Short mmCIF file of C-alpha atoms and ligand atoms in Angstrom, two decimals:
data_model
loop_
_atom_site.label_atom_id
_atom_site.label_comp_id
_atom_site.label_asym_id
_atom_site.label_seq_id
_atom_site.Cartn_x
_atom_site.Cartn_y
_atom_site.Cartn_z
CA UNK A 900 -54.67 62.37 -100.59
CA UNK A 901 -53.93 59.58 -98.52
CA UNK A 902 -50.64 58.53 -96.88
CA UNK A 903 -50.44 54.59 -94.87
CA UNK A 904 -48.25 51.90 -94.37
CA UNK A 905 -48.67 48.74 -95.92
CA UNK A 906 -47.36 45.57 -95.20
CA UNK A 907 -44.79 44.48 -98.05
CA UNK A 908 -45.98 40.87 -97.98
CA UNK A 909 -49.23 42.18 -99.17
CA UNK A 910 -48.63 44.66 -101.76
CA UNK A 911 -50.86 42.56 -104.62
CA UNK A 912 -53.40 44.38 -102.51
CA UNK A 913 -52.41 47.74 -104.13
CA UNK A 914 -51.22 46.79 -107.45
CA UNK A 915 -54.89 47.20 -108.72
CA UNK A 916 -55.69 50.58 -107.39
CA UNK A 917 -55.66 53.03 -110.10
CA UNK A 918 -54.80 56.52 -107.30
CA UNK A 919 -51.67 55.45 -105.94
CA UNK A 920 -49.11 57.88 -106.56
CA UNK A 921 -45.86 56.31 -105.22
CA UNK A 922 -44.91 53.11 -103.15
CA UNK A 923 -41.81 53.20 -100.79
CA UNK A 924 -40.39 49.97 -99.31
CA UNK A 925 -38.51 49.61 -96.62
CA UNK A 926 -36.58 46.35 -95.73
CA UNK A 927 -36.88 44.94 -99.33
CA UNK A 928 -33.88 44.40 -101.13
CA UNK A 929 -33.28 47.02 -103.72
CA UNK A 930 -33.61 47.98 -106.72
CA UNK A 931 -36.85 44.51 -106.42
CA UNK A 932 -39.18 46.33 -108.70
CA UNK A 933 -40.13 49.69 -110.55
CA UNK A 934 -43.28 49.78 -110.02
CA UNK A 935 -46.29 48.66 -108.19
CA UNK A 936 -49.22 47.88 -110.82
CA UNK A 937 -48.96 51.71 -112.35
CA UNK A 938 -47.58 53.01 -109.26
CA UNK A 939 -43.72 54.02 -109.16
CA UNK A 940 -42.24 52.02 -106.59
CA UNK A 941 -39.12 52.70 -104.62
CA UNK A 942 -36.82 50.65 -102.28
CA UNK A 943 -35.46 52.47 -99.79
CA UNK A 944 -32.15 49.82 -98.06
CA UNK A 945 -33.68 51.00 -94.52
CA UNK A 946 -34.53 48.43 -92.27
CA UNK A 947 -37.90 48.99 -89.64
CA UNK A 948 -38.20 48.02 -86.83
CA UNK A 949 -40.72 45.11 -87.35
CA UNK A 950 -41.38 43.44 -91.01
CA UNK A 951 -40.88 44.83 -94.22
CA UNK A 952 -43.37 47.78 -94.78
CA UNK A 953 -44.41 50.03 -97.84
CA UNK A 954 -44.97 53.54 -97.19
CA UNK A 955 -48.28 54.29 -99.70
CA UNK A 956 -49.16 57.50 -101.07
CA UNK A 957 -52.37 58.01 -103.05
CA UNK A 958 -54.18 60.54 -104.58
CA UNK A 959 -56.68 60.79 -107.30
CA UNK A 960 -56.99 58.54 -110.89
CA UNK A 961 -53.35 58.70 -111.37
CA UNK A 962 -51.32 58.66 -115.05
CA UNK A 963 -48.09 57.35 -114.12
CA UNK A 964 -44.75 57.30 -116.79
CA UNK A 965 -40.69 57.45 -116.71
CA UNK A 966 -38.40 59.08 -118.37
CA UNK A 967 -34.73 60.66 -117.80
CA UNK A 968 -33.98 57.56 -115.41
CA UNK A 969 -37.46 59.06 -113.11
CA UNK A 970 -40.51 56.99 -112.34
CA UNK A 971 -43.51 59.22 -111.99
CA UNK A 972 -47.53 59.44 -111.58
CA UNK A 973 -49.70 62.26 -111.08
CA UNK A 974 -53.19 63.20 -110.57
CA UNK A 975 -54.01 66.95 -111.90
CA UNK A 976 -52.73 68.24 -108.38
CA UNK A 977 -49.50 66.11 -107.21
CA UNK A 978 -46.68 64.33 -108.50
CA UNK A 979 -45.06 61.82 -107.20
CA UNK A 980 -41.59 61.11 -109.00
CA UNK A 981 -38.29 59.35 -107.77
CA UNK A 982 -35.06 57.99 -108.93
CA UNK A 983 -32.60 55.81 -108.09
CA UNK A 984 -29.00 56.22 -108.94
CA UNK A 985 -25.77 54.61 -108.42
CA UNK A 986 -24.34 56.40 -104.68
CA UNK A 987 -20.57 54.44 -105.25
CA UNK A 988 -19.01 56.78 -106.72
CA UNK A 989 -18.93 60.96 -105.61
CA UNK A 990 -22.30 61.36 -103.87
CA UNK A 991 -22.11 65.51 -105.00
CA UNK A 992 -22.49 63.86 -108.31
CA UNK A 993 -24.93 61.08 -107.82
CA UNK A 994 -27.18 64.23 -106.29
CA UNK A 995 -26.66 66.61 -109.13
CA UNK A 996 -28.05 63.65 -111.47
CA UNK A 997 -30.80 62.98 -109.37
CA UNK A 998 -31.95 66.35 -108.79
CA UNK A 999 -31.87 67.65 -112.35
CA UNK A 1000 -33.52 64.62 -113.40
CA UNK A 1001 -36.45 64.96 -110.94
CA UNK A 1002 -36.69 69.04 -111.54
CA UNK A 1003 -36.61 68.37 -115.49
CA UNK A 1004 -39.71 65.85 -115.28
CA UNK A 1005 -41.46 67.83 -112.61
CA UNK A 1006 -41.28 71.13 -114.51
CA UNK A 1007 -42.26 68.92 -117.97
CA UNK A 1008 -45.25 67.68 -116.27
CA UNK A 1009 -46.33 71.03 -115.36
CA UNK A 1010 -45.55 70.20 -111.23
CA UNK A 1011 -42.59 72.69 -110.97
CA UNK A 1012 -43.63 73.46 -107.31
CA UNK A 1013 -41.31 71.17 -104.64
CA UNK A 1014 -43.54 70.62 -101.99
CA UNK A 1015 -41.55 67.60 -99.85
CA UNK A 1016 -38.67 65.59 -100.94
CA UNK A 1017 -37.10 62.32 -99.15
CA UNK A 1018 -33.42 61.56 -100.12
CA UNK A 1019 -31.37 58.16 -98.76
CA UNK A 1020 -27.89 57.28 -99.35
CA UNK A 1021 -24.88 54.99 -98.13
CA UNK A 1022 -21.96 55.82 -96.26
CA UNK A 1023 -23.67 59.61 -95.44
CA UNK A 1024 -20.54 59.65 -92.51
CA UNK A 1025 -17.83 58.58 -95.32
CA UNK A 1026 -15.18 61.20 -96.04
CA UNK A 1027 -14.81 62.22 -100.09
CA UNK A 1028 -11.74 64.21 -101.16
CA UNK A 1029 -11.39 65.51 -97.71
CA UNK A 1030 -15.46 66.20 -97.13
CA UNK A 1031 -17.89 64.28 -95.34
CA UNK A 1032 -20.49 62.59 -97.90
CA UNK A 1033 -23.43 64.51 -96.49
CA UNK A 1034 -21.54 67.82 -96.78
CA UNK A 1035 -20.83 66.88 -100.74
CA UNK A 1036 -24.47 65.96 -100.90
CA UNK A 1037 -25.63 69.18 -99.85
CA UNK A 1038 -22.84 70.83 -102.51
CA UNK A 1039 -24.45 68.53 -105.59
CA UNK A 1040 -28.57 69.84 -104.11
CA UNK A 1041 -27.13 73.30 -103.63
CA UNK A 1042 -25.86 72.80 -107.42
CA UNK A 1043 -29.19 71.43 -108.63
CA UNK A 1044 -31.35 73.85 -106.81
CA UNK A 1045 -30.12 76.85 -108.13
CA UNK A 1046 -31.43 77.12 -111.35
CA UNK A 1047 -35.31 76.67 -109.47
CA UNK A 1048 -34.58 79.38 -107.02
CA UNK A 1049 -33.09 81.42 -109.27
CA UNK A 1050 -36.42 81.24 -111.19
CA UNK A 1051 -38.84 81.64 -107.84
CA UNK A 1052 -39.17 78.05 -106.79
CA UNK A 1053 -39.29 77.10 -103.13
CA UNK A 1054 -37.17 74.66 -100.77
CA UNK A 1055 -39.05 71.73 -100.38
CA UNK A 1056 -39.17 70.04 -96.95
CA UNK A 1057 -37.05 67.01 -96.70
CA UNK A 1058 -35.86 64.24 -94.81
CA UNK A 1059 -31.91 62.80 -95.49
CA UNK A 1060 -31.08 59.91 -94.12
CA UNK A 1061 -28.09 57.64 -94.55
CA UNK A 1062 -28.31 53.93 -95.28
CA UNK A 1063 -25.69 51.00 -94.52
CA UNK A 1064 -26.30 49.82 -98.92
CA UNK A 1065 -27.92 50.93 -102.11
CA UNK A 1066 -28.23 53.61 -104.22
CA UNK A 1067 -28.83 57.04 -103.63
CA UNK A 1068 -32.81 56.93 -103.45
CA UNK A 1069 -34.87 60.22 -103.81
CA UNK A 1070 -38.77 61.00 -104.16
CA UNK A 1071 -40.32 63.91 -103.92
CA UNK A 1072 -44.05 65.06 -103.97
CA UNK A 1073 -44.69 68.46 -106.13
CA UNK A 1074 -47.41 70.10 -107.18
CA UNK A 1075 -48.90 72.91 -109.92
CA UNK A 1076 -49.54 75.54 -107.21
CA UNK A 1077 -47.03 76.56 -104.85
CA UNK A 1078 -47.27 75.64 -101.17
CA UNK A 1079 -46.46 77.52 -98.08
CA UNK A 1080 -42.76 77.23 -96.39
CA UNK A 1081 -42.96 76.98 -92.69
CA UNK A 1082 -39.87 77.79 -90.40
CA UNK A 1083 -39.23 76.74 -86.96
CA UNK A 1084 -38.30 79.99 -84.66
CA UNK A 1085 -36.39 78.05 -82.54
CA UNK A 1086 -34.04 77.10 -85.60
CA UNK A 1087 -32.15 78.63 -87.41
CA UNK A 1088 -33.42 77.88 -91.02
CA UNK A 1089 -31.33 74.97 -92.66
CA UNK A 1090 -30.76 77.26 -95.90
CA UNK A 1091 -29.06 79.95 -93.81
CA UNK A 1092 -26.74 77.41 -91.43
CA UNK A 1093 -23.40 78.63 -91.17
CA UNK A 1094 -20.04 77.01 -92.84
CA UNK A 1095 -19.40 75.16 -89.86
CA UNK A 1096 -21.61 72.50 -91.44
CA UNK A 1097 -20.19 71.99 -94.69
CA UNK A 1098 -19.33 74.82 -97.67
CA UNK A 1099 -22.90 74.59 -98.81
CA UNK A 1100 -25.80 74.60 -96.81
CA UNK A 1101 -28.65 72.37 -96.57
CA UNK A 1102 -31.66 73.50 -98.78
CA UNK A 1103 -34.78 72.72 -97.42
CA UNK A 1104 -37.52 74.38 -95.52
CA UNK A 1105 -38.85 72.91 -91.65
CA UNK A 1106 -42.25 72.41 -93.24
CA UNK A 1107 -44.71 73.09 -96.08
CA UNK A 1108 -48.47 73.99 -96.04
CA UNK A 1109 -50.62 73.46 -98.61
CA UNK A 1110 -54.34 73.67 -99.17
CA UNK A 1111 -56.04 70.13 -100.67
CA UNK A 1112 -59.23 68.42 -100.80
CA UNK A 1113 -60.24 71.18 -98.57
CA UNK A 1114 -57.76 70.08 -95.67
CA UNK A 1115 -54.69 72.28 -94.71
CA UNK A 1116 -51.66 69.69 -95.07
CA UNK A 1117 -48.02 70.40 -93.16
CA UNK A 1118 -45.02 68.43 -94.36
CA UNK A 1119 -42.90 68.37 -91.98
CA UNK A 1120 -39.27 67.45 -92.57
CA UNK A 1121 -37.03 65.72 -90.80
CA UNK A 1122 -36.66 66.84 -87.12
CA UNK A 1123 -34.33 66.15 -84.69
CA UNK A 1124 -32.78 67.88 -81.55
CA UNK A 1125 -31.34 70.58 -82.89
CA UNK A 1126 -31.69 74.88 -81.40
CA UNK A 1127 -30.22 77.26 -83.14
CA UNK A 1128 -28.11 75.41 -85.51
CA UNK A 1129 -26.38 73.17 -82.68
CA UNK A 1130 -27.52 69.74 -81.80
CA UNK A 1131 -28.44 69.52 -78.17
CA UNK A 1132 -28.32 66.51 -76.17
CA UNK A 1133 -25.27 64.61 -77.99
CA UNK A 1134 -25.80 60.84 -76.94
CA UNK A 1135 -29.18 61.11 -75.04
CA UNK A 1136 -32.06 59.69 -76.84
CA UNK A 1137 -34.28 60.39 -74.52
CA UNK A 1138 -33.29 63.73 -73.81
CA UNK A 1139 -33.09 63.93 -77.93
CA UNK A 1140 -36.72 62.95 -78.69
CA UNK A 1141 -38.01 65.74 -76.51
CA UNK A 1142 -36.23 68.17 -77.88
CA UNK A 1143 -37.07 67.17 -81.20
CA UNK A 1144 -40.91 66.72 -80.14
CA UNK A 1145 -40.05 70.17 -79.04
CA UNK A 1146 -39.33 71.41 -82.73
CA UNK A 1147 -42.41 69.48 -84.34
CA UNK A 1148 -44.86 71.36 -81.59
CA UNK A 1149 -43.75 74.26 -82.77
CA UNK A 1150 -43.71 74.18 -86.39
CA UNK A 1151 -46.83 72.87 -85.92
CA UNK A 1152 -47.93 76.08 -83.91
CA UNK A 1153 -46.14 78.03 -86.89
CA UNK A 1154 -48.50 76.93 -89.60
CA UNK A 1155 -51.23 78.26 -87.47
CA UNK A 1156 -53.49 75.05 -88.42
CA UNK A 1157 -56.22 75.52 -86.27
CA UNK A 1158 -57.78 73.17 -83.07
CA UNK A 1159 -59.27 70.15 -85.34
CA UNK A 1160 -55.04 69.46 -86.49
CA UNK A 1161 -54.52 65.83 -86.51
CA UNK A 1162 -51.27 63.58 -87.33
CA UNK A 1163 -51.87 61.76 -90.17
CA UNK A 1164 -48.41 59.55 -90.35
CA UNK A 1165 -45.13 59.85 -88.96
CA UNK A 1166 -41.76 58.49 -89.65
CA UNK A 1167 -38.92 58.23 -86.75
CA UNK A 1168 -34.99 57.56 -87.70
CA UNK A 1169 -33.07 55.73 -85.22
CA UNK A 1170 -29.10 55.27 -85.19
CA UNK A 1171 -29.56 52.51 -83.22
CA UNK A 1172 -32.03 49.07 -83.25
CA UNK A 1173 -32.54 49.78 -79.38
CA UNK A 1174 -35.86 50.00 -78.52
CA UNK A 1175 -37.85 53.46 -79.04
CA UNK A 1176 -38.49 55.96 -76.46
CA UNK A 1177 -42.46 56.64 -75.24
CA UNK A 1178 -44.04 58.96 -77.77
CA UNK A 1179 -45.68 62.38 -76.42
CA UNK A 1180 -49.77 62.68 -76.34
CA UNK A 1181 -51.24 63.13 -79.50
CA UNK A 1182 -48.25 62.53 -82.12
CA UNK A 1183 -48.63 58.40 -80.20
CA UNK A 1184 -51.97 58.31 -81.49
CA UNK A 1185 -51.33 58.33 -85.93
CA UNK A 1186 -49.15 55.56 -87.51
CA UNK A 1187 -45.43 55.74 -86.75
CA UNK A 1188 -42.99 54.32 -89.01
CA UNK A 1189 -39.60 53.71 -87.44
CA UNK A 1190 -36.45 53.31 -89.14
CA UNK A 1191 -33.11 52.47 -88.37
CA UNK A 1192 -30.36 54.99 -90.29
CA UNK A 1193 -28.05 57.41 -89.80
CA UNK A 1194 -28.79 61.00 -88.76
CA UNK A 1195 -26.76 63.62 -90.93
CA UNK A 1196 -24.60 64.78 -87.73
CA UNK A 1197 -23.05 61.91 -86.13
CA UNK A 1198 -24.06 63.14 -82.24
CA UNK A 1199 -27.86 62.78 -83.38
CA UNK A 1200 -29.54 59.74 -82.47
CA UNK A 1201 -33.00 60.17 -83.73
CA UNK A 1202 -34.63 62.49 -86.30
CA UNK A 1203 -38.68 62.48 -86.58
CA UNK A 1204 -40.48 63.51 -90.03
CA UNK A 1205 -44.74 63.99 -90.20
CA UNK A 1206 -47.95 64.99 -92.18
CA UNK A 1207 -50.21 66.51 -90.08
CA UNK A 1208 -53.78 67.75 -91.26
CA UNK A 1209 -56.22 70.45 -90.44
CA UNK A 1210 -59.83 71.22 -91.60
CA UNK A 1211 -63.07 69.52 -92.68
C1 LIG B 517 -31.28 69.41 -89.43
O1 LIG B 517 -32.27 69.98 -88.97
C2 LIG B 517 -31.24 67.92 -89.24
O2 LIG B 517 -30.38 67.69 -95.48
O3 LIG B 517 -32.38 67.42 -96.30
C3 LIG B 517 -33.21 67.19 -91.41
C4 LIG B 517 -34.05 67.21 -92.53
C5 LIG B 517 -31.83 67.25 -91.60
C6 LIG B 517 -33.52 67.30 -93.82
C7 LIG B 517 -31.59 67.50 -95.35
C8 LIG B 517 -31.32 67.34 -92.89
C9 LIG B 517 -32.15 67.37 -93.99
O4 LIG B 517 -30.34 70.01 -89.98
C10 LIG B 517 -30.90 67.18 -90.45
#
């Protein structure tokens, strides 16, 4: 497996390849296509900080295919799928529909094991029947969800992110064999947040490991300056970044990956366009994506998300 950012300009150079799994654009205008030769494509209404720029995931000879509304490919190992649906109307909805549809194909295909999943929506700040948007989204997941827990499936990791248009945009990567769910002990684990942060709580996991092409792999989700369950440094970006930096080092140490770890990719969410804060030693050193969108509380200003590999 392979993950890379791709210029958008160029993407003809990946619409021959027959082991992409997925292609995520950023800065496009959305919904612009479906797929990218047989790769499912997805744009994301997230602007980077620099031109528009595809977020490529490959894997083996892939056999791609849609179906409940979900554009998927997979390789014997992973699945890529996503989905797009309309985010105007109750976003506890929109979620419910997105999240059944991408469990029912994933658990068709013979993937039923969430490994990471990336979901983006509008207005995540917006108030709906007296609930903020992000706290309904996490009510439609919680929804979804249950049936797979209920039946042994893990929390993926995740990233949510809130966008200034579009739809409500999720992909996920899932695989036959389950992976290893990673928790940060300086958090308290998302799934277990109190009621302070909306009647349902956020179900995801700080990171999953899993074992491919003879590499350890560690999703990490989303990270930003949170201890405990309270965000620290409201306002500070700087002060933010090391506190989230803070977090990632120690999931990291969690998985218990071993000296040869490298970053393979990472991903950083801004609230503002301002410009981005020095990176610390070796997470500067891999690709770095940055974003501009909205944290899921309002006080955070920046929220980081990386693979990071181990092994021969
Ligand atoms: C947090 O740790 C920050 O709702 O899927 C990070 C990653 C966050 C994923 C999600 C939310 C999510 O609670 C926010």
């Amino acid at each position: 497996m392979r993950i890379f950012y791709h210029p958008a300009e160029r993407l003809s150079e990946i619409e021959n390849r027959c082991d992409v799994l997925g292609v995520v654009a950023y800065g496009a205008t959305e919904p612009v296509r479906a797929w990218c030769g047989q790769a499912p494509y997805l744009g994301v209404a997230l602007s980077p900080h620099g031109p528009p720029v595809c977020e490529v995931i490959t894997g083996g000879m892939v056999k791609p295919g849609a179906r409940h509304d979900v554009r998927y490919a997979h390789d014997g190992e992973w699945l890529f799928a996503a989905i797009a649906v309309d985010a105007s109307g109750m976003i506890e909805t929109a979620a419910i529909g997105a999240y059944e549809r991408l469990l029912r194909v994933a658990g068709e295909e013979g993937y039923g094991c969430l490994i990471r999943a990336w979901q983006y929506f509008p207005a995540i700040h917006g108030v709906e029947e007296g609930l903020e948007r992000y706290r309904q989204f996490n009510r439609g997941r919680h929804q979804a969800l249950g049936g797979h827990l209920a039946r042994g499936g893990i929390r993926p990791a995740a990233t949510c992110i809130g966008t200034h248009a579009g739809h409500l945009t999720v992909y996920m990567l899932a695989r036959r064999a389950p992976g290893v769910a990673i928790e940060n002990p300086r958090q308290v684990a998302a799934y277990r947040y109190p009621e302070t942060y909306g009647p349902r709580p956020p179900d995801f996991v700080r990171a999953m490991k899993v074992a491919s092409d003879g590499q350890q792999w560690l999703w990490i989700s989303g990270t930003a300056a949170i201890v405990g369950h309270e965000s620290r440094a409201a306002g500070d970006i700087e002060a933010q970044m090391r506190e989230a930096f803070a977090n990632l080092d120690l999931v990291v140490a969690s998985a218990d990956l071993g000296e040869d770890r490298r970053v393979v990719a990472t991903k950083i969410y801004m609230r503002g366009a301002g410009p981005l804060p020095a990176l610390p030693g070796p997470w500067a050193r891999a690709p770095v994506l940055v974003l501009t969108g909205d944290i899921c509380r309002s006080e955070l200003l920046i929220e980081i998300e990386a693979v990071v590999t181990a092994g021969v």
